[in-house]
PDB file of C-alpha atoms in Angstrom:
ATOM      1  CA  MET A   1      -0.079  -0.050   0.120  1.00 58.00           C
ATOM      2  CA  ASN A   2       1.235   3.265  -0.584  1.00 89.00           C
ATOM      3  CA  THR A   3       1.331   5.499   2.312  1.00 93.00           C
ATOM      4  CA  ILE A   4       2.176   8.198   2.665  1.00 94.00           C
ATOM      5  CA  GLN A   5       3.531  10.025   6.289  1.00 96.00           C
ATOM      6  CA  GLU A   6       3.363  13.552   8.889  1.00 97.00           C
ATOM      7  CA  GLU A   7       3.650  14.906   4.836  1.00 96.00           C
ATOM      8  CA  SER A   8       2.087  18.970   5.699  1.00 98.00           C
ATOM      9  CA  PHE A   9       0.941  20.418   1.259  1.00 97.00           C
ATOM     10  CA  ASN A  10       0.354  23.760   1.846  1.00 98.00           C
ATOM     11  CA  LYS A  11      -1.694  25.691  -1.767  1.00 97.00           C
ATOM     12  CA  GLU A  12      -1.458  22.613  -3.902  1.00 96.00           C
ATOM     13  CA  ASP A  13      -3.716  21.718  -6.403  1.00 97.00           C
ATOM     14  CA  PHE A  14      -5.191  18.623  -6.061  1.00 96.00           C
ATOM     15  CA  THR A  15      -7.861  18.768  -8.180  1.00 94.00           C
ATOM     16  CA  ALA A  16      -7.117  16.410 -10.245  1.00 92.00           C
ATOM     17  CA  GLY A  17      -6.617  13.220  -7.212  1.00 88.00           C
ATOM     18  CA  LEU A  18      -4.167  12.015  -4.832  1.00 88.00           C
ATOM     19  CA  GLU A  19      -1.616   8.684  -5.936  1.00 81.00           C
ATOM     20  CA  ALA A  20      -1.479   8.273  -1.873  1.00 78.00           C
ATOM     21  CA  ILE A  21      -4.043   5.293  -1.096  1.00 91.00           C
ATOM     22  CA  GLU A  22      -3.831   6.166   2.505  1.00 96.00           C
ATOM     23  CA  TYR A  23      -1.958   9.142   4.229  1.00 97.00           C
ATOM     24  CA  GLU A  24      -1.336   9.515   8.330  1.00 97.00           C
ATOM     25  CA  GLU A  25      -1.287  12.444  10.118  1.00 98.00           C
ATOM     26  CA  CYS A  26      -0.911  14.680   7.117  1.00 97.00           C
ATOM     27  CA  SER A  27      -1.505  18.577   6.226  1.00 98.00           C
ATOM     28  CA  PHE A  28      -3.274  20.070   4.052  1.00 98.00           C
ATOM     29  CA  HIS A  29      -3.234  23.470   3.762  1.00 98.00           C
ATOM     30  CA  GLN A  30      -4.970  26.379   1.519  1.00 98.00           C
ATOM     31  CA  CYS A  31      -4.907  23.294  -1.011  1.00 98.00           C
ATOM     32  CA  SER A  32      -8.449  22.512  -3.591  1.00 98.00           C
ATOM     33  CA  PHE A  33      -9.341  19.556  -3.916  1.00 97.00           C
ATOM     34  CA  ALA A  34     -12.627  20.612  -6.234  1.00 96.00           C
ATOM     35  CA  GLY A  35     -13.860  17.672  -7.450  1.00 96.00           C
ATOM     36  CA  ALA A  36     -11.558  15.919  -6.895  1.00 96.00           C
ATOM     37  CA  ASP A  37     -11.736  12.174  -6.746  1.00 96.00           C
ATOM     38  CA  LEU A  38     -11.439  10.841  -3.831  1.00 96.00           C
ATOM     39  CA  SER A  39     -12.797   8.110  -3.717  1.00 95.00           C
ATOM     40  CA  ARG A  40     -11.002   4.382  -1.560  1.00 95.00           C
ATOM     41  CA  ILE A  41      -8.057   6.843  -0.329  1.00 96.00           C
ATOM     42  CA  THR A  42      -7.239   7.132   3.380  1.00 97.00           C
ATOM     43  CA  PHE A  43      -6.968   9.600   5.586  1.00 97.00           C
ATOM     44  CA  VAL A  44      -6.112   9.054   9.417  1.00 98.00           C
ATOM     45  CA  ASP A  45      -5.623  11.810  12.010  1.00 98.00           C
ATOM     46  CA  CYS A  46      -5.115  14.009   9.241  1.00 98.00           C
ATOM     47  CA  GLU A  47      -5.749  17.817   8.995  1.00 98.00           C
ATOM     48  CA  PHE A  48      -7.240  19.712   6.053  1.00 98.00           C
ATOM     49  CA  ASP A  49      -6.837  23.640   7.099  1.00 98.00           C
ATOM     50  CA  GLY A  50      -8.522  26.277   5.007  1.00 98.00           C
ATOM     51  CA  CYS A  51      -9.462  23.626   1.384  1.00 98.00           C
ATOM     52  CA  ASP A  52     -11.310  23.758  -1.484  1.00 98.00           C
ATOM     53  CA  LEU A  53     -13.680  20.556  -1.592  1.00 98.00           C
ATOM     54  CA  SER A  54     -15.892  21.130  -2.647  1.00 97.00           C
ATOM     55  CA  ASN A  55     -18.122  17.844  -5.084  1.00 97.00           C
ATOM     56  CA  ILE A  56     -15.625  15.753  -4.334  1.00 97.00           C
ATOM     57  CA  LYS A  57     -16.184  12.041  -4.321  1.00 96.00           C
ATOM     58  CA  ILE A  58     -15.418   9.871  -2.019  1.00 96.00           C
ATOM     59  CA  ALA A  59     -16.776   6.749  -2.087  1.00 96.00           C
ATOM     60  CA  ASP A  60     -15.555   4.253  -0.082  1.00 96.00           C
ATOM     61  CA  SER A  61     -13.559   6.247   1.100  1.00 96.00           C
ATOM     62  CA  ALA A  62     -11.854   6.294   5.361  1.00 97.00           C
ATOM     63  CA  MET A  63     -12.098   9.052   7.562  1.00 97.00           C
ATOM     64  CA  ARG A  64     -10.513   8.388  10.486  1.00 97.00           C
ATOM     65  CA  GLU A  65      -9.730  11.136  12.957  1.00 97.00           C
ATOM     66  CA  VAL A  66      -9.848  13.219   9.834  1.00 98.00           C
ATOM     67  CA  ARG A  67     -10.432  17.306  11.047  1.00 98.00           C
ATOM     68  CA  PHE A  68     -11.225  20.232   8.813  1.00 98.00           C
ATOM     69  CA  LYS A  69     -11.293  24.182   9.668  1.00 98.00           C
ATOM     70  CA  ASN A  70     -12.153  26.391   7.198  1.00 98.00           C
ATOM     71  CA  CYS A  71     -12.547  24.583   4.179  1.00 98.00           C
ATOM     72  CA  LYS A  72     -14.887  24.286   1.676  1.00 98.00           C
ATOM     73  CA  LEU A  73     -17.482  21.058   1.214  1.00 98.00           C
ATOM     74  CA  ILE A  74     -20.267  22.056  -0.244  1.00 98.00           C
ATOM     75  CA  GLY A  75     -21.899  18.921  -2.194  1.00 97.00           C
ATOM     76  CA  ALA A  76     -19.517  17.037  -0.333  1.00 97.00           C
ATOM     77  CA  HIS A  77     -21.652  12.612   0.348  1.00 98.00           C
ATOM     78  CA  PHE A  78     -20.489  11.661   3.124  1.00 98.00           C
ATOM     79  CA  ASP A  79     -22.911   9.338   3.083  1.00 97.00           C
ATOM     80  CA  GLU A  80     -21.309   7.497   0.790  1.00 97.00           C
ATOM     81  CA  CYS A  81     -17.748   6.637   3.622  1.00 97.00           C
ATOM     82  CA  ASN A  82     -16.484   3.967   4.356  1.00 96.00           C
ATOM     83  CA  ASP A  83     -18.364   3.126   8.495  1.00 95.00           C
ATOM     84  CA  PHE A  84     -15.099   1.692  10.180  1.00 94.00           C
ATOM     85  CA  LEU A  85     -13.575   3.787  12.417  1.00 95.00           C
ATOM     86  CA  PHE A  86     -15.765   6.841  10.540  1.00 96.00           C
ATOM     87  CA  GLU A  87     -14.245  10.072  12.585  1.00 97.00           C
ATOM     88  CA  VAL A  88     -13.884  13.686  11.840  1.00 98.00           C
ATOM     89  CA  ALA A  89     -14.244  17.538  13.158  1.00 98.00           C
ATOM     90  CA  PHE A  90     -15.762  20.375  11.663  1.00 98.00           C
ATOM     91  CA  GLU A  91     -14.881  24.359  12.408  1.00 98.00           C
ATOM     92  CA  ASP A  92     -16.001  27.164  10.160  1.00 98.00           C
ATOM     93  CA  CYS A  93     -16.688  25.010   7.958  1.00 98.00           C
ATOM     94  CA  ILE A  94     -19.168  24.957   4.870  1.00 98.00           C
ATOM     95  CA  LEU A  95     -20.886  21.856   4.266  1.00 98.00           C
ATOM     96  CA  ASN A  96     -23.971  23.094   1.732  1.00 98.00           C
ATOM     97  CA  PHE A  97     -25.928  20.020   0.250  1.00 98.00           C
ATOM     98  CA  SER A  98     -23.596  17.338   1.718  1.00 98.00           C
ATOM     99  CA  SER A  99     -24.920  14.378   2.972  1.00 98.00           C
ATOM    100  CA  PHE A 100     -24.521  12.920   6.144  1.00 98.00           C
ATOM    101  CA  TYR A 101     -27.118   9.685   4.551  1.00 98.00           C
ATOM    102  CA  LYS A 102     -27.546   6.724   7.737  1.00 97.00           C
ATOM    103  CA  LYS A 103     -23.456   7.518   8.874  1.00 97.00           C
ATOM    104  CA  SER A 104     -22.403   7.830  12.597  1.00 96.00           C
ATOM    105  CA  LEU A 105     -21.710  10.840  14.045  1.00 95.00           C
ATOM    106  CA  LYS A 106     -22.449  10.119  17.131  1.00 96.00           C
ATOM    107  CA  LYS A 107     -20.382  12.832  19.605  1.00 96.00           C
ATOM    108  CA  THR A 108     -18.676  14.825  16.673  1.00 97.00           C
ATOM    109  CA  ARG A 109     -18.376  18.289  16.814  1.00 96.00           C
ATOM    110  CA  LEU A 110     -19.501  20.835  14.661  1.00 98.00           C
ATOM    111  CA  VAL A 111     -18.261  24.005  15.442  1.00 98.00           C
ATOM    112  CA  ARG A 112     -19.689  27.640  13.491  1.00 98.00           C
ATOM    113  CA  CYS A 113     -20.443  25.309  10.211  1.00 98.00           C
ATOM    114  CA  SER A 114     -23.430  26.686   7.605  1.00 98.00           C
ATOM    115  CA  MET A 115     -24.915  22.711   6.973  1.00 98.00           C
ATOM    116  CA  HIS A 116     -28.325  25.308   4.642  1.00 98.00           C
ATOM    117  CA  GLU A 117     -30.271  22.042   2.947  1.00 98.00           C
ATOM    118  CA  VAL A 118     -28.083  19.524   4.347  1.00 98.00           C
ATOM    119  CA  ASP A 119     -29.952  15.652   4.897  1.00 98.00           C
ATOM    120  CA  LEU A 120     -29.396  14.375   8.263  1.00 98.00           C
ATOM    121  CA  VAL A 121     -32.372  11.492   7.391  1.00 98.00           C
ATOM    122  CA  GLU A 122     -31.982   8.086   9.335  1.00 98.00           C
ATOM    123  CA  ALA A 123     -28.182   9.674  11.232  1.00 98.00           C
ATOM    124  CA  ASP A 124     -26.118   8.963  15.100  1.00 98.00           C
ATOM    125  CA  LEU A 125     -25.593  12.117  15.517  1.00 98.00           C
ATOM    126  CA  SER A 126     -26.000  11.221  19.826  1.00 98.00           C
ATOM    127  CA  GLU A 127     -24.490  12.807  21.686  1.00 98.00           C
ATOM    128  CA  SER A 128     -23.432  15.463  19.661  1.00 98.00           C
ATOM    129  CA  LEU A 129     -22.562  19.231  19.803  1.00 97.00           C
ATOM    130  CA  PHE A 130     -22.958  22.259  17.939  1.00 97.00           C
ATOM    131  CA  TYR A 131     -21.489  24.902  18.453  1.00 98.00           C
ATOM    132  CA  GLU A 132     -23.098  28.002  16.244  1.00 98.00           C
ATOM    133  CA  CYS A 133     -23.998  25.913  13.182  1.00 98.00           C
ATOM    134  CA  ASP A 134     -27.364  27.108  10.437  1.00 98.00           C
ATOM    135  CA  PHE A 135     -29.155  24.133   9.701  1.00 97.00           C
ATOM    136  CA  ALA A 136     -31.499  26.945   6.574  1.00 97.00           C
ATOM    137  CA  GLY A 137     -33.947  23.287   4.866  1.00 97.00           C
ATOM    138  CA  ALA A 138     -31.346  20.785   6.244  1.00 97.00           C
ATOM    139  CA  THR A 139     -33.597  17.721   6.606  1.00 97.00           C
ATOM    140  CA  PHE A 140     -33.977  16.144   9.729  1.00 97.00           C
ATOM    141  CA  ASP A 141     -35.940  11.993   9.106  1.00 97.00           C
ATOM    142  CA  ARG A 142     -35.453   9.609  11.975  1.00 98.00           C
ATOM    143  CA  THR A 143     -32.829  11.212  12.965  1.00 98.00           C
ATOM    144  CA  ASN A 144     -31.358  10.180  16.321  1.00 98.00           C
ATOM    145  CA  LEU A 145     -30.043  13.830  18.111  1.00 97.00           C
ATOM    146  CA  GLU A 146     -30.394  12.935  21.845  1.00 98.00           C
ATOM    147  CA  LYS A 147     -27.695  14.607  24.304  1.00 98.00           C
ATOM    148  CA  ALA A 148     -27.085  16.463  21.231  1.00 97.00           C
ATOM    149  CA  ASP A 149     -26.425  19.471  21.629  1.00 97.00           C
ATOM    150  CA  LEU A 150     -27.925  22.619  19.751  1.00 96.00           C
ATOM    151  CA  SER A 151     -28.663  25.185  21.476  1.00 95.00           C
ATOM    152  CA  THR A 152     -26.761  28.296  19.898  1.00 96.00           C
ATOM    153  CA  SER A 153     -27.915  26.432  16.851  1.00 96.00           C
ATOM    154  CA  PHE A 154     -30.729  27.663  14.588  1.00 95.00           C
ATOM    155  CA  ASN A 155     -32.774  27.994  11.340  1.00 95.00           C
ATOM    156  CA  PHE A 156     -33.286  24.215  11.664  1.00 93.00           C
ATOM    157  CA  LEU A 157     -37.119  22.806  11.348  1.00 92.00           C
ATOM    158  CA  ILE A 158     -36.794  19.365  13.492  1.00 94.00           C
ATOM    159  CA  ASP A 159     -39.972  17.016  13.710  1.00 94.00           C
ATOM    160  CA  PRO A 160     -39.926  15.896  17.417  1.00 93.00           C
ATOM    161  CA  GLU A 161     -42.387  13.688  16.226  1.00 93.00           C
ATOM    162  CA  ASN A 162     -39.566  11.796  13.458  1.00 96.00           C
ATOM    163  CA  ASN A 163     -36.118  12.686  15.396  1.00 96.00           C
ATOM    164  CA  ARG A 164     -35.339  10.773  18.228  1.00 97.00           C
ATOM    165  CA  LEU A 165     -34.880  14.488  20.857  1.00 95.00           C
ATOM    166  CA  LYS A 166     -34.572  13.058  24.394  1.00 96.00           C
ATOM    167  CA  LYS A 167     -32.504  15.120  26.278  1.00 96.00           C
ATOM    168  CA  ALA A 168     -31.465  16.846  23.489  1.00 94.00           C
ATOM    169  CA  GLN A 169     -30.480  20.490  24.466  1.00 93.00           C
ATOM    170  CA  PHE A 170     -32.188  23.636  22.489  1.00 92.00           C
ATOM    171  CA  SER A 171     -32.703  26.824  23.828  1.00 90.00           C
ATOM    172  CA  GLN A 172     -35.612  29.110  23.266  1.00 82.00           C
ATOM    173  CA  SER A 173     -34.893  31.075  21.810  1.00 79.00           C
ATOM    174  CA  GLU A 174     -35.504  28.469  18.576  1.00 81.00           C
ATOM    175  CA  LEU A 175     -38.646  26.263  19.960  1.00 74.00           C
ATOM    176  CA  ALA A 176     -39.864  27.429  16.906  1.00 71.00           C
ATOM    177  CA  GLY A 177     -38.133  25.179  15.274  1.00 78.00           C
ATOM    178  CA  LEU A 178     -39.997  21.951  16.790  1.00 78.00           C
ATOM    179  CA  LEU A 179     -43.006  23.175  16.418  1.00 71.00           C
ATOM    180  CA  PHE A 180     -42.656  23.740  12.742  1.00 72.00           C
ATOM    181  CA  LYS A 181     -45.295  21.435  11.883  1.00 72.00           C
ATOM    182  CA  TYR A 182     -48.271  22.256  15.380  1.00 71.00           C
ATOM    183  CA  GLY A 183     -48.480  25.864  13.662  1.00 74.00           C
ATOM    184  CA  ILE A 184     -47.806  27.021  16.619  1.00 67.00           C
ATOM    185  CA  VAL A 185     -46.357  30.618  16.870  1.00 68.00           C
ATOM    186  CA  VAL A 186     -43.327  31.819  19.508  1.00 64.00           C
ATOM    187  CA  LYS A 187     -43.201  34.348  20.956  1.00 66.00           C
TER     188      LYS A 187
END
């Protein structure tokens, strides 16, 4: 297996894809991956900072302890990633139009992320922290949000009858996002 370890990549263009099969303890700073095919590549303990990963193809990719910071991940289909030891974290990222369909994101940290139109159907988001995330148009359906903290997040519409919310935390100012289907006006 072709493995690259402990390398740092700065301002490189990877839109044609990556050469190695596995990247371990690598960092990518301000690199472009827009539209790249990263299928079947393994990332272990890697960090992406300031990268454009919009519309990447990640079928059967492995992401184990991968951190994204200040990245654009528009249209990323994380639901196609390998489930084995899948672990990601996001800070100040744009994840609009991405999919986490049926993905396990238990105890995941998402900080100040834009999650517009994100597919979270049947995802396990239990015990996750969503700090100041914007969920405008995001789809929650049969989603596990037990013990999740959404107390600083906003613009979500979550049906309490169709999602698991036991011990989930929400702010009073966003209660309308839980009551929308009942036609209740919260002032």
